[in-house]
PDB file of C-alpha atoms in Angstrom:
ATOM      1  CA  UNK A   1      65.159  65.231 126.828  1.00 66.00           C
ATOM      2  CA  UNK A   2      63.875  65.903 123.345  1.00 78.00           C
ATOM      3  CA  UNK A   3      67.426  66.500 122.085  1.00 85.00           C
ATOM      4  CA  UNK A   4      68.624  63.202 123.506  1.00 91.00           C
ATOM      5  CA  UNK A   5      65.730  61.434 121.857  1.00 88.00           C
ATOM      6  CA  UNK A   6      66.528  63.099 118.529  1.00 89.00           C
ATOM      7  CA  UNK A   7      70.181  62.090 118.842  1.00 92.00           C
ATOM      8  CA  UNK A   8      69.295  58.469 119.531  1.00 94.00           C
ATOM      9  CA  UNK A   9      66.870  58.390 116.608  1.00 93.00           C
ATOM     10  CA  UNK A  10      69.573  59.775 114.315  1.00 94.00           C
ATOM     11  CA  UNK A  11      72.055  57.143 115.477  1.00 95.00           C
ATOM     12  CA  UNK A  12      69.551  54.326 114.978  1.00 95.00           C
ATOM     13  CA  UNK A  13      68.578  55.550 111.518  1.00 95.00           C
ATOM     14  CA  UNK A  14      72.224  55.899 110.434  1.00 96.00           C
ATOM     15  CA  UNK A  15      72.989  52.310 111.425  1.00 95.00           C
ATOM     16  CA  UNK A  16      69.742  51.154 109.825  1.00 95.00           C
ATOM     17  CA  UNK A  17      70.690  52.872 106.562  1.00 94.00           C
ATOM     18  CA  UNK A  18      74.162  51.295 106.601  1.00 92.00           C
ATOM     19  CA  UNK A  19      72.737  47.832 107.237  1.00 93.00           C
ATOM     20  CA  UNK A  20      70.129  48.287 104.503  1.00 92.00           C
ATOM     21  CA  UNK A  21      72.688  49.343 101.901  1.00 87.00           C
ATOM     22  CA  UNK A  22      74.771  46.315 102.885  1.00 87.00           C
ATOM     23  CA  UNK A  23      71.843  43.886 102.624  1.00 90.00           C
ATOM     24  CA  UNK A  24      70.912  45.480  99.321  1.00 86.00           C
ATOM     25  CA  UNK A  25      74.073  44.115  97.731  1.00 81.00           C
ATOM     26  CA  UNK A  26      72.655  40.623  98.062  1.00 84.00           C
ATOM     27  CA  UNK A  27      69.451  41.433  96.216  1.00 83.00           C
ATOM     28  CA  UNK A  28      70.232  40.387  92.638  1.00 78.00           C
ATOM     29  CA  UNK A  29      68.342  43.208  90.967  1.00 78.00           C
ATOM     30  CA  UNK A  30      71.005  43.364  88.259  1.00 70.00           C
ATOM     31  CA  UNK A  31      70.004  39.883  87.116  1.00 71.00           C
ATOM     32  CA  UNK A  32      66.509  41.160  86.328  1.00 75.00           C
ATOM     33  CA  UNK A  33      67.408  44.495  84.790  1.00 71.00           C
ATOM     34  CA  UNK A  34      70.918  43.868  83.470  1.00 67.00           C
ATOM     35  CA  UNK A  35      72.154  47.417  83.986  1.00 71.00           C
ATOM     36  CA  UNK A  36      75.366  48.175  85.855  1.00 69.00           C
ATOM     37  CA  UNK A  37      74.974  49.782  89.252  1.00 69.00           C
ATOM     38  CA  UNK A  38      71.216  49.262  89.593  1.00 79.00           C
ATOM     39  CA  UNK A  39      70.100  49.307  93.200  1.00 83.00           C
ATOM     40  CA  UNK A  40      66.789  49.121  95.011  1.00 88.00           C
ATOM     41  CA  UNK A  41      67.649  52.185  97.088  1.00 89.00           C
ATOM     42  CA  UNK A  42      66.575  50.773 100.431  1.00 92.00           C
ATOM     43  CA  UNK A  43      68.603  53.414 102.260  1.00 91.00           C
ATOM     44  CA  UNK A  44      66.177  55.926 100.791  1.00 92.00           C
ATOM     45  CA  UNK A  45      63.521  54.473 103.102  1.00 94.00           C
ATOM     46  CA  UNK A  46      65.643  55.749 105.972  1.00 95.00           C
ATOM     47  CA  UNK A  47      66.088  59.170 104.373  1.00 96.00           C
ATOM     48  CA  UNK A  48      62.315  59.453 103.939  1.00 95.00           C
ATOM     49  CA  UNK A  49      61.714  58.261 107.472  1.00 95.00           C
ATOM     50  CA  UNK A  50      64.096  60.895 108.784  1.00 95.00           C
ATOM     51  CA  UNK A  51      62.490  63.572 106.615  1.00 95.00           C
ATOM     52  CA  UNK A  52      58.960  62.751 107.757  1.00 94.00           C
ATOM     53  CA  UNK A  53      59.623  62.081 111.441  1.00 93.00           C
ATOM     54  CA  UNK A  54      62.753  64.014 112.409  1.00 93.00           C
ATOM     55  CA  UNK A  55      62.711  66.956 110.011  1.00 93.00           C
ATOM     56  CA  UNK A  56      64.845  68.252 107.173  1.00 95.00           C
ATOM     57  CA  UNK A  57      67.909  69.104 109.259  1.00 94.00           C
ATOM     58  CA  UNK A  58      68.222  65.668 110.817  1.00 94.00           C
ATOM     59  CA  UNK A  59      67.562  64.047 107.444  1.00 96.00           C
ATOM     60  CA  UNK A  60      70.549  65.890 105.933  1.00 96.00           C
ATOM     61  CA  UNK A  61      72.759  65.022 108.915  1.00 96.00           C
ATOM     62  CA  UNK A  62      71.827  61.343 108.711  1.00 96.00           C
ATOM     63  CA  UNK A  63      72.390  61.291 104.953  1.00 96.00           C
ATOM     64  CA  UNK A  64      75.818  62.916 105.221  1.00 95.00           C
ATOM     65  CA  UNK A  65      77.095  60.682 108.013  1.00 95.00           C
ATOM     66  CA  UNK A  66      75.644  57.611 106.325  1.00 93.00           C
ATOM     67  CA  UNK A  67      77.460  58.387 103.054  1.00 93.00           C
ATOM     68  CA  UNK A  68      80.802  59.041 104.786  1.00 92.00           C
ATOM     69  CA  UNK A  69      80.591  55.875 106.886  1.00 92.00           C
ATOM     70  CA  UNK A  70      79.470  53.907 103.827  1.00 88.00           C
ATOM     71  CA  UNK A  71      82.522  55.117 101.913  1.00 88.00           C
ATOM     72  CA  UNK A  72      84.714  54.279 104.886  1.00 86.00           C
ATOM     73  CA  UNK A  73      83.326  50.742 105.079  1.00 83.00           C
ATOM     74  CA  UNK A  74      84.111  49.972 101.464  1.00 71.00           C
ATOM     75  CA  UNK A  75      82.629  52.422  98.958  1.00 63.00           C
ATOM     76  CA  UNK A  76      85.820  54.392  98.374  1.00 70.00           C
ATOM     77  CA  UNK A  77      86.094  58.029  97.341  1.00 72.00           C
ATOM     78  CA  UNK A  78      84.374  57.779  93.944  1.00 71.00           C
ATOM     79  CA  UNK A  79      81.579  55.900  95.686  1.00 80.00           C
ATOM     80  CA  UNK A  80      81.259  58.782  98.144  1.00 89.00           C
ATOM     81  CA  UNK A  81      80.946  61.375  95.387  1.00 88.00           C
ATOM     82  CA  UNK A  82      78.125  59.346  93.857  1.00 88.00           C
ATOM     83  CA  UNK A  83      76.158  58.525  96.975  1.00 89.00           C
ATOM     84  CA  UNK A  84      76.502  62.018  98.406  1.00 93.00           C
ATOM     85  CA  UNK A  85      75.509  63.897  95.236  1.00 95.00           C
ATOM     86  CA  UNK A  86      72.698  61.492  94.427  1.00 94.00           C
ATOM     87  CA  UNK A  87      71.510  61.458  98.028  1.00 95.00           C
ATOM     88  CA  UNK A  88      71.554  65.236  98.471  1.00 97.00           C
ATOM     89  CA  UNK A  89      69.734  65.848  95.194  1.00 97.00           C
ATOM     90  CA  UNK A  90      67.138  63.214  96.132  1.00 97.00           C
ATOM     91  CA  UNK A  91      66.642  64.725  99.580  1.00 97.00           C
ATOM     92  CA  UNK A  92      66.296  68.263  98.215  1.00 98.00           C
ATOM     93  CA  UNK A  93      63.708  67.081  95.682  1.00 97.00           C
ATOM     94  CA  UNK A  94      61.843  65.018  98.275  1.00 97.00           C
ATOM     95  CA  UNK A  95      61.793  67.899 100.758  1.00 96.00           C
ATOM     96  CA  UNK A  96      60.268  70.168  98.125  1.00 96.00           C
ATOM     97  CA  UNK A  97      57.862  67.566  96.756  1.00 96.00           C
ATOM     98  CA  UNK A  98      56.571  66.814 100.226  1.00 93.00           C
ATOM     99  CA  UNK A  99      55.341  70.418 100.386  1.00 92.00           C
ATOM    100  CA  UNK A 100      53.121  69.722  97.408  1.00 91.00           C
ATOM    101  CA  UNK A 101      50.027  68.135  98.889  1.00 90.00           C
ATOM    102  CA  UNK A 102      49.297  66.425  95.559  1.00 92.00           C
ATOM    103  CA  UNK A 103      51.943  63.763  96.107  1.00 95.00           C
ATOM    104  CA  UNK A 104      51.693  60.963  98.645  1.00 96.00           C
ATOM    105  CA  UNK A 105      54.791  59.232  99.999  1.00 96.00           C
ATOM    106  CA  UNK A 106      54.764  57.131  96.794  1.00 97.00           C
ATOM    107  CA  UNK A 107      55.121  60.133  94.515  1.00 97.00           C
ATOM    108  CA  UNK A 108      57.739  61.729  96.776  1.00 97.00           C
ATOM    109  CA  UNK A 109      59.716  58.481  96.750  1.00 97.00           C
ATOM    110  CA  UNK A 110      59.554  58.022  92.962  1.00 97.00           C
ATOM    111  CA  UNK A 111      60.675  61.595  92.312  1.00 97.00           C
ATOM    112  CA  UNK A 112      63.445  61.169  94.895  1.00 97.00           C
ATOM    113  CA  UNK A 113      64.669  57.986  93.221  1.00 97.00           C
ATOM    114  CA  UNK A 114      64.710  59.723  89.834  1.00 97.00           C
ATOM    115  CA  UNK A 115      66.611  62.689  91.302  1.00 97.00           C
ATOM    116  CA  UNK A 116      69.112  60.289  92.851  1.00 96.00           C
ATOM    117  CA  UNK A 117      69.880  58.764  89.447  1.00 95.00           C
ATOM    118  CA  UNK A 118      70.126  62.157  87.755  1.00 96.00           C
ATOM    119  CA  UNK A 119      72.640  63.231  90.417  1.00 95.00           C
ATOM    120  CA  UNK A 120      74.710  60.090  89.953  1.00 91.00           C
ATOM    121  CA  UNK A 121      74.814  60.432  86.180  1.00 92.00           C
ATOM    122  CA  UNK A 122      75.819  64.064  86.725  1.00 94.00           C
ATOM    123  CA  UNK A 123      78.809  62.933  88.792  1.00 92.00           C
ATOM    124  CA  UNK A 124      79.647  60.299  86.173  1.00 88.00           C
ATOM    125  CA  UNK A 125      79.653  62.961  83.438  1.00 90.00           C
ATOM    126  CA  UNK A 126      82.070  65.092  85.477  1.00 90.00           C
ATOM    127  CA  UNK A 127      84.340  62.222  86.560  1.00 84.00           C
ATOM    128  CA  UNK A 128      84.480  60.583  83.135  1.00 79.00           C
ATOM    129  CA  UNK A 129      84.597  63.920  81.298  1.00 79.00           C
ATOM    130  CA  UNK A 130      82.124  62.440  78.871  1.00 78.00           C
ATOM    131  CA  UNK A 131      78.483  63.235  78.122  1.00 80.00           C
ATOM    132  CA  UNK A 132      78.020  59.778  76.612  1.00 79.00           C
ATOM    133  CA  UNK A 133      77.275  58.405  80.088  1.00 83.00           C
ATOM    134  CA  UNK A 134      73.932  60.205  79.799  1.00 87.00           C
ATOM    135  CA  UNK A 135      72.913  57.325  77.528  1.00 84.00           C
ATOM    136  CA  UNK A 136      72.330  55.291  80.694  1.00 86.00           C
ATOM    137  CA  UNK A 137      69.963  57.857  82.195  1.00 92.00           C
ATOM    138  CA  UNK A 138      66.730  56.861  80.388  1.00 93.00           C
ATOM    139  CA  UNK A 139      67.153  53.254  81.556  1.00 90.00           C
ATOM    140  CA  UNK A 140      67.930  54.339  85.100  1.00 92.00           C
ATOM    141  CA  UNK A 141      64.898  56.650  85.157  1.00 95.00           C
ATOM    142  CA  UNK A 142      62.515  53.907  84.021  1.00 94.00           C
ATOM    143  CA  UNK A 143      63.889  51.595  86.698  1.00 94.00           C
ATOM    144  CA  UNK A 144      63.610  54.376  89.302  1.00 95.00           C
ATOM    145  CA  UNK A 145      59.820  54.390  88.845  1.00 96.00           C
ATOM    146  CA  UNK A 146      59.704  50.784  90.024  1.00 95.00           C
ATOM    147  CA  UNK A 147      62.317  51.080  92.770  1.00 95.00           C
ATOM    148  CA  UNK A 148      60.701  54.362  93.909  1.00 96.00           C
ATOM    149  CA  UNK A 149      57.311  52.668  94.132  1.00 97.00           C
ATOM    150  CA  UNK A 150      58.833  49.756  96.047  1.00 96.00           C
ATOM    151  CA  UNK A 151      60.570  51.961  98.623  1.00 96.00           C
ATOM    152  CA  UNK A 152      57.455  54.176  98.721  1.00 97.00           C
ATOM    153  CA  UNK A 153      55.267  51.231  99.689  1.00 97.00           C
ATOM    154  CA  UNK A 154      57.766  50.178 102.371  1.00 96.00           C
ATOM    155  CA  UNK A 155      57.623  53.746 103.732  1.00 96.00           C
ATOM    156  CA  UNK A 156      53.815  53.827 103.654  1.00 96.00           C
ATOM    157  CA  UNK A 157      53.701  50.628 105.700  1.00 95.00           C
ATOM    158  CA  UNK A 158      56.368  51.688 108.170  1.00 95.00           C
ATOM    159  CA  UNK A 159      54.950  55.215 108.605  1.00 94.00           C
ATOM    160  CA  UNK A 160      51.487  53.822 109.284  1.00 93.00           C
ATOM    161  CA  UNK A 161      52.850  51.641 112.073  1.00 94.00           C
ATOM    162  CA  UNK A 162      54.937  54.505 113.467  1.00 92.00           C
ATOM    163  CA  UNK A 163      51.909  56.811 113.476  1.00 90.00           C
ATOM    164  CA  UNK A 164      49.742  54.206 115.195  1.00 90.00           C
ATOM    165  CA  UNK A 165      52.417  53.684 117.835  1.00 89.00           C
ATOM    166  CA  UNK A 166      52.289  57.352 118.669  1.00 85.00           C
ATOM    167  CA  UNK A 167      55.154  58.871 116.666  1.00 83.00           C
ATOM    168  CA  UNK A 168      54.233  62.330 115.485  1.00 82.00           C
ATOM    169  CA  UNK A 169      55.465  63.322 112.037  1.00 83.00           C
ATOM    170  CA  UNK A 170      57.321  66.619 111.669  1.00 79.00           C
ATOM    171  CA  UNK A 171      55.541  69.481 109.991  1.00 72.00           C
ATOM    172  CA  UNK A 172      56.319  69.558 106.319  1.00 63.00           C
TER     173      UNK A 172
ATOM    174  CA  UNK B   1      45.318  58.442 107.827  1.00 40.00           C
ATOM    175  CA  UNK B   2      43.871  60.645 110.486  1.00 41.00           C
ATOM    176  CA  UNK B   3      46.995  62.754 110.452  1.00 45.00           C
ATOM    177  CA  UNK B   4      46.673  65.327 107.716  1.00 47.00           C
ATOM    178  CA  UNK B   5      50.403  65.943 107.631  1.00 63.00           C
ATOM    179  CA  UNK B   6      51.145  62.549 106.159  1.00 82.00           C
ATOM    180  CA  UNK B   7      49.692  61.296 102.915  1.00 89.00           C
ATOM    181  CA  UNK B   8      50.330  57.571 102.653  1.00 91.00           C
ATOM    182  CA  UNK B   9      47.786  56.539 100.045  1.00 92.00           C
ATOM    183  CA  UNK B  10      48.701  56.139  96.404  1.00 94.00           C
ATOM    184  CA  UNK B  11      46.617  58.680  94.537  1.00 92.00           C
ATOM    185  CA  UNK B  12      46.182  60.752  91.394  1.00 93.00           C
ATOM    186  CA  UNK B  13      49.113  62.981  92.292  1.00 93.00           C
ATOM    187  CA  UNK B  14      51.434  60.001  92.302  1.00 96.00           C
ATOM    188  CA  UNK B  15      50.357  59.069  88.789  1.00 96.00           C
ATOM    189  CA  UNK B  16      51.453  62.590  87.852  1.00 96.00           C
ATOM    190  CA  UNK B  17      54.803  61.969  89.594  1.00 96.00           C
ATOM    191  CA  UNK B  18      55.298  58.806  87.537  1.00 97.00           C
ATOM    192  CA  UNK B  19      54.272  60.764  84.451  1.00 97.00           C
ATOM    193  CA  UNK B  20      56.947  63.378  85.201  1.00 97.00           C
ATOM    194  CA  UNK B  21      59.641  60.683  85.435  1.00 97.00           C
ATOM    195  CA  UNK B  22      58.401  59.022  82.228  1.00 97.00           C
ATOM    196  CA  UNK B  23      58.507  62.377  80.447  1.00 97.00           C
ATOM    197  CA  UNK B  24      62.082  62.909  81.693  1.00 96.00           C
ATOM    198  CA  UNK B  25      62.959  59.431  80.427  1.00 95.00           C
ATOM    199  CA  UNK B  26      61.760  60.177  76.912  1.00 95.00           C
ATOM    200  CA  UNK B  27      63.330  63.636  76.914  1.00 93.00           C
ATOM    201  CA  UNK B  28      66.764  62.323  77.905  1.00 91.00           C
ATOM    202  CA  UNK B  29      66.503  59.389  75.491  1.00 90.00           C
ATOM    203  CA  UNK B  30      65.508  61.691  72.618  1.00 88.00           C
ATOM    204  CA  UNK B  31      68.153  64.236  73.576  1.00 83.00           C
ATOM    205  CA  UNK B  32      70.845  61.597  73.700  1.00 80.00           C
ATOM    206  CA  UNK B  33      69.938  60.071  70.356  1.00 78.00           C
ATOM    207  CA  UNK B  34      69.805  63.397  68.544  1.00 76.00           C
ATOM    208  CA  UNK B  35      73.155  64.269  70.144  1.00 67.00           C
ATOM    209  CA  UNK B  36      74.843  61.107  68.905  1.00 67.00           C
ATOM    210  CA  UNK B  37      75.352  61.623  65.228  1.00 52.00           C
ATOM    211  CA  UNK B  38      74.395  58.804  62.942  1.00 60.00           C
ATOM    212  CA  UNK B  39      77.916  57.730  62.418  1.00 64.00           C
ATOM    213  CA  UNK B  40      79.451  54.514  61.318  1.00 72.00           C
ATOM    214  CA  UNK B  41      80.301  52.087  64.043  1.00 80.00           C
ATOM    215  CA  UNK B  42      83.649  50.665  63.008  1.00 86.00           C
ATOM    216  CA  UNK B  43      86.029  51.699  65.754  1.00 90.00           C
ATOM    217  CA  UNK B  44      86.326  51.253  69.481  1.00 92.00           C
ATOM    218  CA  UNK B  45      87.645  54.300  71.307  1.00 92.00           C
ATOM    219  CA  UNK B  46      89.164  53.747  74.721  1.00 94.00           C
ATOM    220  CA  UNK B  47      89.321  56.688  77.106  1.00 92.00           C
ATOM    221  CA  UNK B  48      90.960  56.967  80.484  1.00 90.00           C
ATOM    222  CA  UNK B  49      90.533  60.075  82.660  1.00 87.00           C
ATOM    223  CA  UNK B  50      88.735  61.620  79.699  1.00 83.00           C
ATOM    224  CA  UNK B  51      91.709  61.205  77.385  1.00 88.00           C
ATOM    225  CA  UNK B  52      91.713  58.994  74.320  1.00 91.00           C
ATOM    226  CA  UNK B  53      94.358  56.325  74.914  1.00 92.00           C
ATOM    227  CA  UNK B  54      93.639  53.844  72.139  1.00 91.00           C
ATOM    228  CA  UNK B  55      91.597  53.222  69.001  1.00 91.00           C
ATOM    229  CA  UNK B  56      90.845  49.703  67.848  1.00 92.00           C
ATOM    230  CA  UNK B  57      89.040  48.605  64.678  1.00 91.00           C
ATOM    231  CA  UNK B  58      85.950  46.522  65.466  1.00 90.00           C
ATOM    232  CA  UNK B  59      86.481  44.386  62.379  1.00 90.00           C
ATOM    233  CA  UNK B  60      89.463  42.617  63.921  1.00 90.00           C
ATOM    234  CA  UNK B  61      89.289  40.354  66.941  1.00 92.00           C
ATOM    235  CA  UNK B  62      91.759  41.728  69.468  1.00 92.00           C
ATOM    236  CA  UNK B  63      92.622  42.095  73.129  1.00 93.00           C
ATOM    237  CA  UNK B  64      93.927  45.044  75.093  1.00 94.00           C
ATOM    238  CA  UNK B  65      94.508  45.657  78.774  1.00 94.00           C
ATOM    239  CA  UNK B  66      94.176  49.097  80.332  1.00 94.00           C
ATOM    240  CA  UNK B  67      96.355  49.638  83.370  1.00 92.00           C
ATOM    241  CA  UNK B  68      95.638  52.141  86.094  1.00 89.00           C
ATOM    242  CA  UNK B  69      94.454  51.936  89.659  1.00 88.00           C
ATOM    243  CA  UNK B  70      92.852  48.688  88.467  1.00 92.00           C
ATOM    244  CA  UNK B  71      93.126  46.819  85.206  1.00 94.00           C
ATOM    245  CA  UNK B  72      90.475  46.245  82.551  1.00 94.00           C
ATOM    246  CA  UNK B  73      90.849  43.519  79.973  1.00 95.00           C
ATOM    247  CA  UNK B  74      89.134  44.629  76.800  1.00 95.00           C
ATOM    248  CA  UNK B  75      88.246  42.205  74.035  1.00 94.00           C
ATOM    249  CA  UNK B  76      86.869  42.593  70.554  1.00 94.00           C
ATOM    250  CA  UNK B  77      84.982  39.547  69.302  1.00 93.00           C
ATOM    251  CA  UNK B  78      82.706  39.299  66.262  1.00 91.00           C
ATOM    252  CA  UNK B  79      82.684  43.105  65.774  1.00 90.00           C
ATOM    253  CA  UNK B  80      81.593  43.659  69.371  1.00 92.00           C
ATOM    254  CA  UNK B  81      83.593  45.107  72.219  1.00 94.00           C
ATOM    255  CA  UNK B  82      83.401  44.338  75.906  1.00 94.00           C
ATOM    256  CA  UNK B  83      85.355  44.203  79.130  1.00 95.00           C
ATOM    257  CA  UNK B  84      85.922  40.560  79.999  1.00 94.00           C
ATOM    258  CA  UNK B  85      88.010  40.914  83.141  1.00 94.00           C
ATOM    259  CA  UNK B  86      88.581  43.648  85.658  1.00 93.00           C
ATOM    260  CA  UNK B  87      90.202  44.037  89.044  1.00 92.00           C
ATOM    261  CA  UNK B  88      87.865  46.852  90.028  1.00 88.00           C
ATOM    262  CA  UNK B  89      85.401  46.430  92.904  1.00 83.00           C
ATOM    263  CA  UNK B  90      81.919  45.490  91.731  1.00 77.00           C
ATOM    264  CA  UNK B  91      83.000  44.692  88.146  1.00 83.00           C
ATOM    265  CA  UNK B  92      80.020  46.568  86.758  1.00 83.00           C
ATOM    266  CA  UNK B  93      82.012  47.067  83.552  1.00 87.00           C
ATOM    267  CA  UNK B  94      82.266  43.313  82.983  1.00 89.00           C
ATOM    268  CA  UNK B  95      78.527  42.944  83.597  1.00 85.00           C
ATOM    269  CA  UNK B  96      77.785  45.682  81.061  1.00 84.00           C
ATOM    270  CA  UNK B  97      78.073  43.113  78.286  1.00 87.00           C
ATOM    271  CA  UNK B  98      79.053  43.854  74.694  1.00 91.00           C
ATOM    272  CA  UNK B  99      78.542  46.926  72.546  1.00 90.00           C
ATOM    273  CA  UNK B 100      78.569  47.516  68.796  1.00 87.00           C
ATOM    274  CA  UNK B 101      76.244  50.460  68.046  1.00 83.00           C
ATOM    275  CA  UNK B 102      77.601  53.966  67.522  1.00 82.00           C
ATOM    276  CA  UNK B 103      77.414  56.099  70.669  1.00 79.00           C
ATOM    277  CA  UNK B 104      77.138  53.116  72.995  1.00 82.00           C
ATOM    278  CA  UNK B 105      79.622  52.980  75.819  1.00 86.00           C
ATOM    279  CA  UNK B 106      80.838  50.789  78.635  1.00 90.00           C
ATOM    280  CA  UNK B 107      82.145  52.556  81.694  1.00 88.00           C
ATOM    281  CA  UNK B 108      84.452  51.427  84.470  1.00 89.00           C
ATOM    282  CA  UNK B 109      84.075  54.200  87.017  1.00 84.00           C
ATOM    283  CA  UNK B 110      86.678  52.970  89.540  1.00 85.00           C
ATOM    284  CA  UNK B 111      89.356  52.943  86.857  1.00 89.00           C
ATOM    285  CA  UNK B 112      87.833  55.945  85.009  1.00 87.00           C
ATOM    286  CA  UNK B 113      87.845  54.029  81.762  1.00 91.00           C
ATOM    287  CA  UNK B 114      85.275  54.424  79.042  1.00 91.00           C
ATOM    288  CA  UNK B 115      84.863  52.330  75.901  1.00 92.00           C
ATOM    289  CA  UNK B 116      82.901  53.975  73.172  1.00 89.00           C
ATOM    290  CA  UNK B 117      81.917  52.803  69.710  1.00 89.00           C
ATOM    291  CA  UNK B 118      82.127  55.339  66.924  1.00 83.00           C
ATOM    292  CA  UNK B 119      83.260  56.167  63.408  1.00 76.00           C
ATOM    293  CA  UNK B 120      86.886  56.144  62.373  1.00 65.00           C
ATOM    294  CA  UNK B 121      87.392  59.880  62.116  1.00 52.00           C
ATOM    295  CA  UNK B 122      85.452  60.828  65.211  1.00 46.00           C
ATOM    296  CA  UNK B 123      86.143  64.309  66.447  1.00 49.00           C
ATOM    297  CA  UNK B 124      85.223  65.147  69.999  1.00 47.00           C
ATOM    298  CA  UNK B 125      82.890  67.984  69.080  1.00 45.00           C
ATOM    299  CA  UNK B 126      80.048  66.700  71.213  1.00 47.00           C
ATOM    300  CA  UNK B 127      82.127  66.309  74.319  1.00 47.00           C
ATOM    301  CA  UNK B 128      84.051  69.556  74.287  1.00 39.00           C
TER     302      UNK B 128
END
């Protein structure tokens, strides 16, 4: 019973993540910040939700399947390398940071967003064979504080409702 | 929250988290600027797949199209370089605007093209 429930949750969260990353394309964040490739990172809400409510293993599964399906639906291979590396690095950092009681979901989210950008720039350095791409990193990191806070506040709201409705968070 | 396992309130620790990211920002910015030598900015270097395929003087208005999986139309106008047209998905490179400072670059990831401003006799010591 519990396994079936877990499976259904995973499926729902994967489709939610895919829909969120699609909707995200219509949010004109680039008009405000003027940096190529800037995103709000709404799919990270799903990763955090999976991490807090389904556990680390499910979170990694959801992330992996989400990235592959995302690439299949129009990201392409280079897109996959970026989303997968960024996503895995973010999830590893968020898993570790959640252990530190000092950080709330806001802090975990901000650090995850920063890790995501570091991972993506890392891939860019390898793919472009050029360290000059690192010049983008400071801008991306500054922006990740704001996007991390935004997704963190979405998570705080959603988690509160989930907890009230009887969902029990996984042990960290 | 009653549940001790979940901390959903913004607190002191989160200010520290933001501080960590800010510190990383300044570190990478400082590291990048000390890495880019104070060189003259008179030439546009065009790389594809990490290889230098063309050098163009910034002083002269010019156009150049890079072929590949996609195409990028590169223009030099008023000593600035930019990508004005591209067939790549997303066209982030076109939205990157114009560059003229040494060390600045515009990247088209789908076509693996990089434009970089630098001095005439640039040697790739930093990259290799």
